[in-house]
Amino acid sequence: MTSPLTGRFAPSPTGRMHAGNIFASLVAWLTAKSTGGSMVLRIEDLDPDRSKPEFSDALMKDYEALGLTWDAGPFFQSTRAEAYHDAYEQLAEACGIYPCFCTRADLACASAPHWGDKHVYPGTCSHLSTDEVAARKAAGREASFRVRVPQERIIFSDSVQGACSQMLDEECGDFIIRRKDGAFAYQLAVVIDDADQGVTSVVRGVDLLSSTPQQIFLQRTLRLPTPAYAHLPLLVAQSGRRLSKRDRDASLDEMLARYGTPAGVIGHIAYVCGLQEEDAPTTPEELLKGFKPSTLSALYQGIISIPWRA
Ligand code: GLU
């Protein structure tokens, strides 16, 4: 018997729930609950421009309406600056952090290699002198802050994607830990929160797979535990059952209009993803009866190919 896992639903309050995060939050919930575990709800409202309180409320209502539950939280990242700041100081001490003045346009022009969806930072600002930094600041240029990464290969096993590995310096590069607007970066916040909130199971979309080596590197440097990871394929196709583009992008409201009830929406997503045989209404509780975490790898293995999969 697996020991109880603590999973999480960690939406950014920038919109309503949609097919992609309904799928991820359903599987996160099933994974935790099938081990007798619990769920944490965390609102990732780090980005002051994009996060809206009304979306936090709507997301929580959407999540509950689907029959999904949480046992701890909601925790709000916007209230956690002190914890992130402590970690930032520790990282500065352990690895070194430096100001980076590059703009998005600079990075796009740099002949940096891509690794999957990720730009590899070419190290443009990594060796600026104190005078060079002062001159840029005096010219009114704003800096983000990057942590120096070592020449180290991060290897981990993802319960959906299998063995993954990434060379930090060549395939990622020094990465942003504090943004130009002063907000701590997602990579740092998520690592501190997962540890402080006791999260042991991270289930999310494969679009975040390339962030995982960065997060594991931060966990190791800060001596925090590494949760189990499961990166779900994007909702594209499964066993020939194709989700239409409208399905993929659909908000919960649109899906409710199409499938009638929350149970209709859960049932459709569960069917498309191979969690049930029929396209019929169901609830998370019903699906839990037949769900085992070990079926995850069998269901999804090989659907999405990731350039850096081992
Ligand atoms: N807040 C992110 C999102 O809504 C999820 C981050 C994560 O699962 O690590 O896409």
Short mmCIF file of C-alpha atoms and ligand atoms in Angstrom, two decimals:
data_model
loop_
_atom_site.label_atom_id
_atom_site.label_comp_id
_atom_site.label_asym_id
_atom_site.label_seq_id
_atom_site.Cartn_x
_atom_site.Cartn_y
_atom_site.Cartn_z
CA MET A 1 0.00 0.00 0.00
CA THR A 2 1.41 3.41 -1.02
CA SER A 3 1.67 5.85 1.85
CA PRO A 4 -0.85 8.71 1.64
CA LEU A 5 0.13 11.40 -0.85
CA THR A 6 -0.54 15.12 -0.55
CA GLY A 7 -1.47 16.55 -3.91
CA ARG A 8 -2.32 20.08 -4.95
CA PHE A 9 -4.50 22.19 -7.14
CA ALA A 10 -2.42 25.30 -7.85
CA PRO A 11 -4.17 27.49 -10.43
CA SER A 12 -3.08 30.96 -11.47
CA PRO A 13 -6.11 33.24 -11.10
CA THR A 14 -6.01 34.53 -14.66
CA GLY A 15 -9.18 32.92 -15.97
CA ARG A 16 -11.86 30.29 -15.36
CA MET A 17 -11.21 26.55 -15.32
CA HIS A 18 -10.86 24.97 -18.75
CA ALA A 19 -10.50 21.46 -20.10
CA GLY A 20 -6.73 21.34 -19.48
CA ASN A 21 -6.80 22.21 -15.84
CA ILE A 22 -9.97 20.21 -15.21
CA PHE A 23 -8.07 17.16 -16.46
CA ALA A 24 -4.95 17.92 -14.39
CA SER A 25 -6.86 18.73 -11.22
CA LEU A 26 -9.02 15.61 -11.60
CA VAL A 27 -5.98 13.34 -11.95
CA ALA A 28 -4.17 15.14 -9.10
CA TRP A 29 -7.20 14.59 -6.89
CA LEU A 30 -7.60 10.91 -7.92
CA THR A 31 -3.89 10.28 -7.37
CA ALA A 32 -3.90 11.72 -3.83
CA LYS A 33 -7.26 10.29 -2.79
CA SER A 34 -6.52 6.81 -4.12
CA THR A 35 -3.71 6.62 -1.54
CA GLY A 36 -5.97 7.90 1.27
CA GLY A 37 -4.17 11.25 0.99
CA SER A 38 -5.24 14.87 0.85
CA MET A 39 -5.31 17.93 -1.41
CA VAL A 40 -3.89 21.39 -0.90
CA LEU A 41 -5.43 24.37 -2.69
CA ARG A 42 -2.99 27.10 -3.59
CA ILE A 43 -3.74 30.23 -5.56
CA GLU A 44 -0.67 31.21 -7.60
CA ASP A 45 -1.30 34.95 -7.67
CA LEU A 46 2.32 36.10 -7.93
CA ASP A 47 1.74 38.16 -11.04
CA PRO A 48 0.04 41.34 -9.84
CA ASP A 49 -0.92 42.42 -13.36
CA ARG A 50 -2.58 39.22 -14.50
CA SER A 51 -4.03 37.84 -11.25
CA LYS A 52 -7.57 38.87 -10.39
CA PRO A 53 -9.34 38.11 -7.07
CA GLU A 54 -12.59 37.43 -8.94
CA PHE A 55 -10.85 34.60 -10.80
CA SER A 56 -9.61 33.10 -7.50
CA ASP A 57 -13.21 32.92 -6.30
CA ALA A 58 -14.45 31.60 -9.63
CA LEU A 59 -11.74 28.90 -9.76
CA MET A 60 -12.60 27.67 -6.27
CA LYS A 61 -16.30 27.57 -7.17
CA ASP A 62 -15.57 25.77 -10.46
CA TYR A 63 -13.37 23.22 -8.68
CA GLU A 64 -16.04 22.50 -6.06
CA ALA A 65 -18.80 22.39 -8.66
CA LEU A 66 -16.90 19.58 -10.40
CA GLY A 67 -17.03 17.53 -7.19
CA LEU A 68 -13.37 18.13 -6.34
CA THR A 69 -12.39 18.97 -2.76
CA TRP A 70 -9.46 20.34 -0.80
CA ASP A 71 -8.27 19.63 2.72
CA ALA A 72 -5.83 22.50 3.33
CA GLY A 73 -5.76 26.09 2.13
CA PRO A 74 -6.51 28.11 0.15
CA PHE A 75 -2.97 29.47 0.40
CA PHE A 76 -2.17 32.61 -1.57
CA GLN A 77 1.30 33.15 -3.01
CA SER A 78 0.81 36.92 -2.78
CA THR A 79 1.09 36.63 1.03
CA ARG A 80 4.31 34.60 1.06
CA ALA A 81 7.02 37.12 0.11
CA GLU A 82 8.89 36.63 3.40
CA ALA A 83 9.32 32.89 2.91
CA TYR A 84 10.49 33.43 -0.70
CA HIS A 85 12.87 36.13 0.42
CA ASP A 86 14.56 33.81 2.96
CA ALA A 87 15.04 31.19 0.26
CA TYR A 88 16.40 33.82 -2.14
CA GLU A 89 19.04 34.77 0.43
CA GLN A 90 20.03 31.14 0.90
CA LEU A 91 20.38 30.68 -2.83
CA ALA A 92 22.47 33.82 -3.16
CA GLU A 93 24.81 32.37 -0.56
CA ALA A 94 24.90 28.84 -1.96
CA CYS A 95 25.03 29.48 -5.74
CA GLY A 96 25.31 33.18 -6.48
CA ILE A 97 22.59 35.40 -7.95
CA TYR A 98 23.27 38.24 -10.40
CA PRO A 99 21.31 41.05 -12.06
CA CYS A 100 20.31 40.50 -15.67
CA PHE A 101 19.35 43.42 -17.88
CA CYS A 102 18.38 41.41 -20.95
CA THR A 103 14.99 42.16 -22.45
CA ARG A 104 12.77 39.53 -24.05
CA ALA A 105 13.85 40.91 -27.41
CA ASP A 106 17.55 40.49 -26.47
CA LEU A 107 16.93 36.90 -25.54
CA ALA A 108 14.92 36.18 -28.66
CA CYS A 109 17.76 37.60 -30.82
CA ALA A 110 20.53 35.79 -28.97
CA SER A 111 21.55 32.69 -30.85
CA ALA A 112 20.73 30.66 -27.77
CA PRO A 113 19.75 27.07 -28.33
CA HIS A 114 16.23 25.99 -27.53
CA TRP A 115 15.54 23.01 -25.42
CA GLY A 116 11.96 21.93 -25.96
CA ASP A 117 9.91 25.05 -25.31
CA LYS A 118 12.71 26.67 -23.36
CA HIS A 119 15.33 29.26 -24.30
CA VAL A 120 18.72 28.39 -22.87
CA TYR A 121 20.09 31.55 -21.26
CA PRO A 122 23.36 32.34 -23.03
CA GLY A 123 24.93 34.00 -19.97
CA THR A 124 24.93 37.51 -21.43
CA CYS A 125 24.90 39.28 -18.04
CA SER A 126 26.66 36.60 -16.00
CA HIS A 127 29.99 38.37 -15.75
CA LEU A 128 29.16 42.08 -15.67
CA SER A 129 31.51 44.12 -13.49
CA THR A 130 30.22 46.28 -10.65
CA ASP A 131 30.79 49.34 -12.85
CA GLU A 132 28.87 47.84 -15.76
CA VAL A 133 25.95 47.02 -13.46
CA ALA A 134 26.02 50.55 -12.00
CA ALA A 135 26.07 52.11 -15.48
CA ARG A 136 23.04 50.13 -16.60
CA LYS A 137 21.15 51.07 -13.44
CA ALA A 138 22.11 54.72 -13.87
CA ALA A 139 20.71 54.57 -17.40
CA GLY A 140 17.39 53.52 -15.86
CA ARG A 141 17.54 49.88 -16.96
CA GLU A 142 15.72 47.42 -14.75
CA ALA A 143 17.18 44.09 -13.72
CA SER A 144 15.76 40.68 -13.07
CA PHE A 145 17.90 38.32 -10.97
CA ARG A 146 19.26 34.96 -12.08
CA VAL A 147 20.63 32.09 -10.02
CA ARG A 148 23.84 30.51 -11.29
CA VAL A 149 23.42 26.85 -12.14
CA PRO A 150 26.24 24.33 -11.89
CA GLN A 151 27.37 21.87 -14.55
CA GLU A 152 25.05 19.22 -13.23
CA ARG A 153 22.69 16.71 -14.77
CA ILE A 154 19.30 16.45 -13.06
CA ILE A 155 17.77 13.03 -13.51
CA PHE A 156 14.29 12.14 -12.36
CA SER A 157 11.58 9.65 -13.03
CA ASP A 158 8.18 11.01 -13.99
CA SER A 159 5.32 8.61 -13.45
CA VAL A 160 3.79 9.51 -16.82
CA GLN A 161 6.73 10.58 -18.99
CA GLY A 162 9.23 8.04 -17.67
CA ALA A 163 12.94 8.79 -17.22
CA CYS A 164 13.87 12.44 -17.78
CA SER A 165 17.21 14.15 -17.59
CA GLN A 166 18.51 17.63 -18.19
CA MET A 167 21.97 19.15 -18.06
CA LEU A 168 21.41 22.38 -16.12
CA ASP A 169 24.10 24.56 -17.68
CA GLU A 170 23.70 23.42 -21.31
CA GLU A 171 19.98 22.77 -21.47
CA CYS A 172 18.62 25.42 -19.13
CA GLY A 173 21.22 28.02 -18.13
CA ASP A 174 21.09 30.47 -15.24
CA PHE A 175 17.44 31.17 -14.62
CA ILE A 176 15.29 33.99 -13.23
CA ILE A 177 14.54 33.82 -9.56
CA ARG A 178 13.26 37.37 -9.12
CA ARG A 179 11.56 39.33 -11.86
CA LYS A 180 12.07 42.89 -13.03
CA ASP A 181 8.90 43.99 -11.22
CA GLY A 182 10.32 42.64 -7.94
CA ALA A 183 8.03 39.59 -7.78
CA PHE A 184 9.71 36.29 -6.93
CA ALA A 185 9.68 33.92 -9.87
CA TYR A 186 7.31 31.00 -10.22
CA GLN A 187 10.17 28.46 -10.00
CA LEU A 188 11.19 29.66 -6.55
CA ALA A 189 7.69 30.20 -5.14
CA VAL A 190 6.42 26.80 -6.20
CA VAL A 191 9.36 24.98 -4.61
CA ILE A 192 9.03 26.81 -1.28
CA ASP A 193 5.27 26.34 -1.22
CA ASP A 194 5.32 22.66 -2.15
CA ALA A 195 7.76 22.04 0.72
CA ASP A 196 5.99 24.24 3.32
CA GLN A 197 2.58 22.85 2.40
CA GLY A 198 3.74 19.23 2.59
CA VAL A 199 3.04 18.48 -1.09
CA THR A 200 4.39 15.05 -2.04
CA SER A 201 2.63 14.56 -5.39
CA VAL A 202 2.73 17.07 -8.25
CA VAL A 203 0.38 16.30 -11.14
CA ARG A 204 0.31 18.95 -13.89
CA GLY A 205 0.45 19.46 -17.62
CA VAL A 206 3.45 18.39 -19.65
CA ASP A 207 4.01 22.05 -20.56
CA LEU A 208 5.65 22.35 -17.12
CA LEU A 209 7.91 19.31 -17.54
CA SER A 210 10.84 21.48 -18.64
CA SER A 211 10.56 23.49 -15.38
CA THR A 212 10.97 20.39 -13.23
CA PRO A 213 14.80 20.13 -13.41
CA GLN A 214 15.00 23.76 -12.22
CA GLN A 215 12.65 23.00 -9.36
CA ILE A 216 14.57 19.86 -8.36
CA PHE A 217 17.82 21.83 -8.46
CA LEU A 218 16.29 24.44 -6.09
CA GLN A 219 14.95 21.71 -3.78
CA ARG A 220 18.35 20.08 -3.55
CA THR A 221 20.17 23.36 -2.97
CA LEU A 222 17.70 24.40 -0.27
CA ARG A 223 17.64 20.87 1.21
CA LEU A 224 13.93 20.39 0.61
CA PRO A 225 12.26 17.12 -0.32
CA THR A 226 11.42 16.34 -3.96
CA PRO A 227 7.78 15.36 -4.57
CA ALA A 228 6.73 12.62 -7.00
CA TYR A 229 6.02 14.11 -10.44
CA ALA A 230 3.41 13.18 -13.03
CA HIS A 231 3.23 15.37 -16.15
CA LEU A 232 0.05 14.73 -18.09
CA PRO A 233 -0.08 15.01 -21.84
CA LEU A 234 -1.84 17.99 -23.26
CA LEU A 235 -5.34 17.14 -24.27
CA VAL A 236 -4.73 16.35 -27.90
CA ALA A 237 -5.58 12.78 -28.66
CA GLN A 238 -5.93 9.52 -26.84
CA SER A 239 -6.59 6.21 -28.53
CA GLY A 240 -8.00 7.95 -31.56
CA ARG A 241 -10.56 9.89 -29.56
CA ARG A 242 -9.78 13.39 -30.55
CA LEU A 243 -10.62 16.46 -28.54
CA SER A 244 -11.59 19.31 -30.78
CA LYS A 245 -9.73 22.58 -30.50
CA ARG A 246 -12.92 23.99 -29.04
CA ASP A 247 -12.83 21.31 -26.35
CA ARG A 248 -9.21 21.99 -25.54
CA ASP A 249 -9.67 25.70 -25.13
CA ALA A 250 -13.13 25.47 -23.67
CA SER A 251 -13.92 27.21 -20.43
CA LEU A 252 -15.99 25.34 -17.90
CA ASP A 253 -19.03 27.42 -18.82
CA GLU A 254 -18.79 26.40 -22.47
CA MET A 255 -18.28 22.77 -21.49
CA LEU A 256 -21.29 22.95 -19.15
CA ALA A 257 -23.37 24.28 -22.02
CA ARG A 258 -22.22 21.34 -24.17
CA TYR A 259 -22.24 18.48 -21.65
CA GLY A 260 -25.14 19.63 -19.46
CA THR A 261 -23.85 19.20 -15.91
CA PRO A 262 -20.54 19.09 -13.99
CA ALA A 263 -20.89 15.29 -14.07
CA GLY A 264 -21.25 15.50 -17.86
CA VAL A 265 -18.03 17.51 -18.11
CA ILE A 266 -16.07 15.19 -15.79
CA GLY A 267 -17.45 12.18 -17.67
CA HIS A 268 -16.42 13.56 -21.07
CA ILE A 269 -12.90 14.43 -19.95
CA ALA A 270 -12.50 11.08 -18.20
CA TYR A 271 -13.63 9.31 -21.38
CA VAL A 272 -11.33 11.27 -23.69
CA CYS A 273 -8.39 10.59 -21.38
CA GLY A 274 -9.09 6.89 -21.06
CA LEU A 275 -10.20 6.97 -17.43
CA GLN A 276 -13.58 5.46 -18.30
CA GLU A 277 -14.99 3.50 -21.24
CA GLU A 278 -18.17 5.46 -21.89
CA ASP A 279 -18.73 9.14 -22.63
CA ALA A 280 -21.23 9.29 -19.77
CA PRO A 281 -21.70 11.56 -16.76
CA THR A 282 -19.72 10.61 -13.68
CA THR A 283 -18.16 12.12 -10.57
CA PRO A 284 -14.63 12.16 -9.17
CA GLU A 285 -15.88 9.90 -6.33
CA GLU A 286 -17.15 7.34 -8.86
CA LEU A 287 -13.90 7.42 -10.85
CA LEU A 288 -11.92 6.95 -7.64
CA LYS A 289 -13.35 3.44 -7.27
CA GLY A 290 -11.51 2.25 -10.36
CA PHE A 291 -8.40 4.43 -10.19
CA LYS A 292 -4.90 3.28 -9.31
CA PRO A 293 -1.86 5.60 -9.61
CA SER A 294 -0.04 2.74 -11.34
CA THR A 295 -2.45 2.96 -14.28
CA LEU A 296 -1.19 6.46 -15.10
CA SER A 297 1.94 5.36 -16.87
CA ALA A 298 0.09 2.74 -18.89
CA LEU A 299 -2.56 5.22 -19.96
CA TYR A 300 -0.40 8.03 -21.21
CA GLN A 301 3.08 6.74 -21.91
CA GLY A 302 4.38 7.81 -25.25
CA ILE A 303 1.60 10.10 -26.36
CA ILE A 304 3.72 13.23 -26.22
CA SER A 305 7.34 13.22 -27.14
CA ILE A 306 9.59 15.52 -25.17
CA PRO A 307 12.89 16.43 -26.80
CA TRP A 308 14.92 15.84 -23.69
CA ARG A 309 13.33 12.64 -22.46
CA ALA A 310 16.09 10.19 -21.60
N1 GLU B 1 -0.06 27.92 -11.58
C1 GLU B 1 0.28 27.07 -12.67
C2 GLU B 1 -0.84 27.05 -13.67
O1 GLU B 1 -1.96 27.40 -13.37
C3 GLU B 1 0.58 25.66 -12.23
C4 GLU B 1 1.93 25.56 -11.63
C5 GLU B 1 2.32 24.14 -11.20
O2 GLU B 1 1.48 23.22 -11.22
O3 GLU B 1 3.45 23.97 -10.79
O4 GLU B 1 -0.60 26.67 -14.80
#
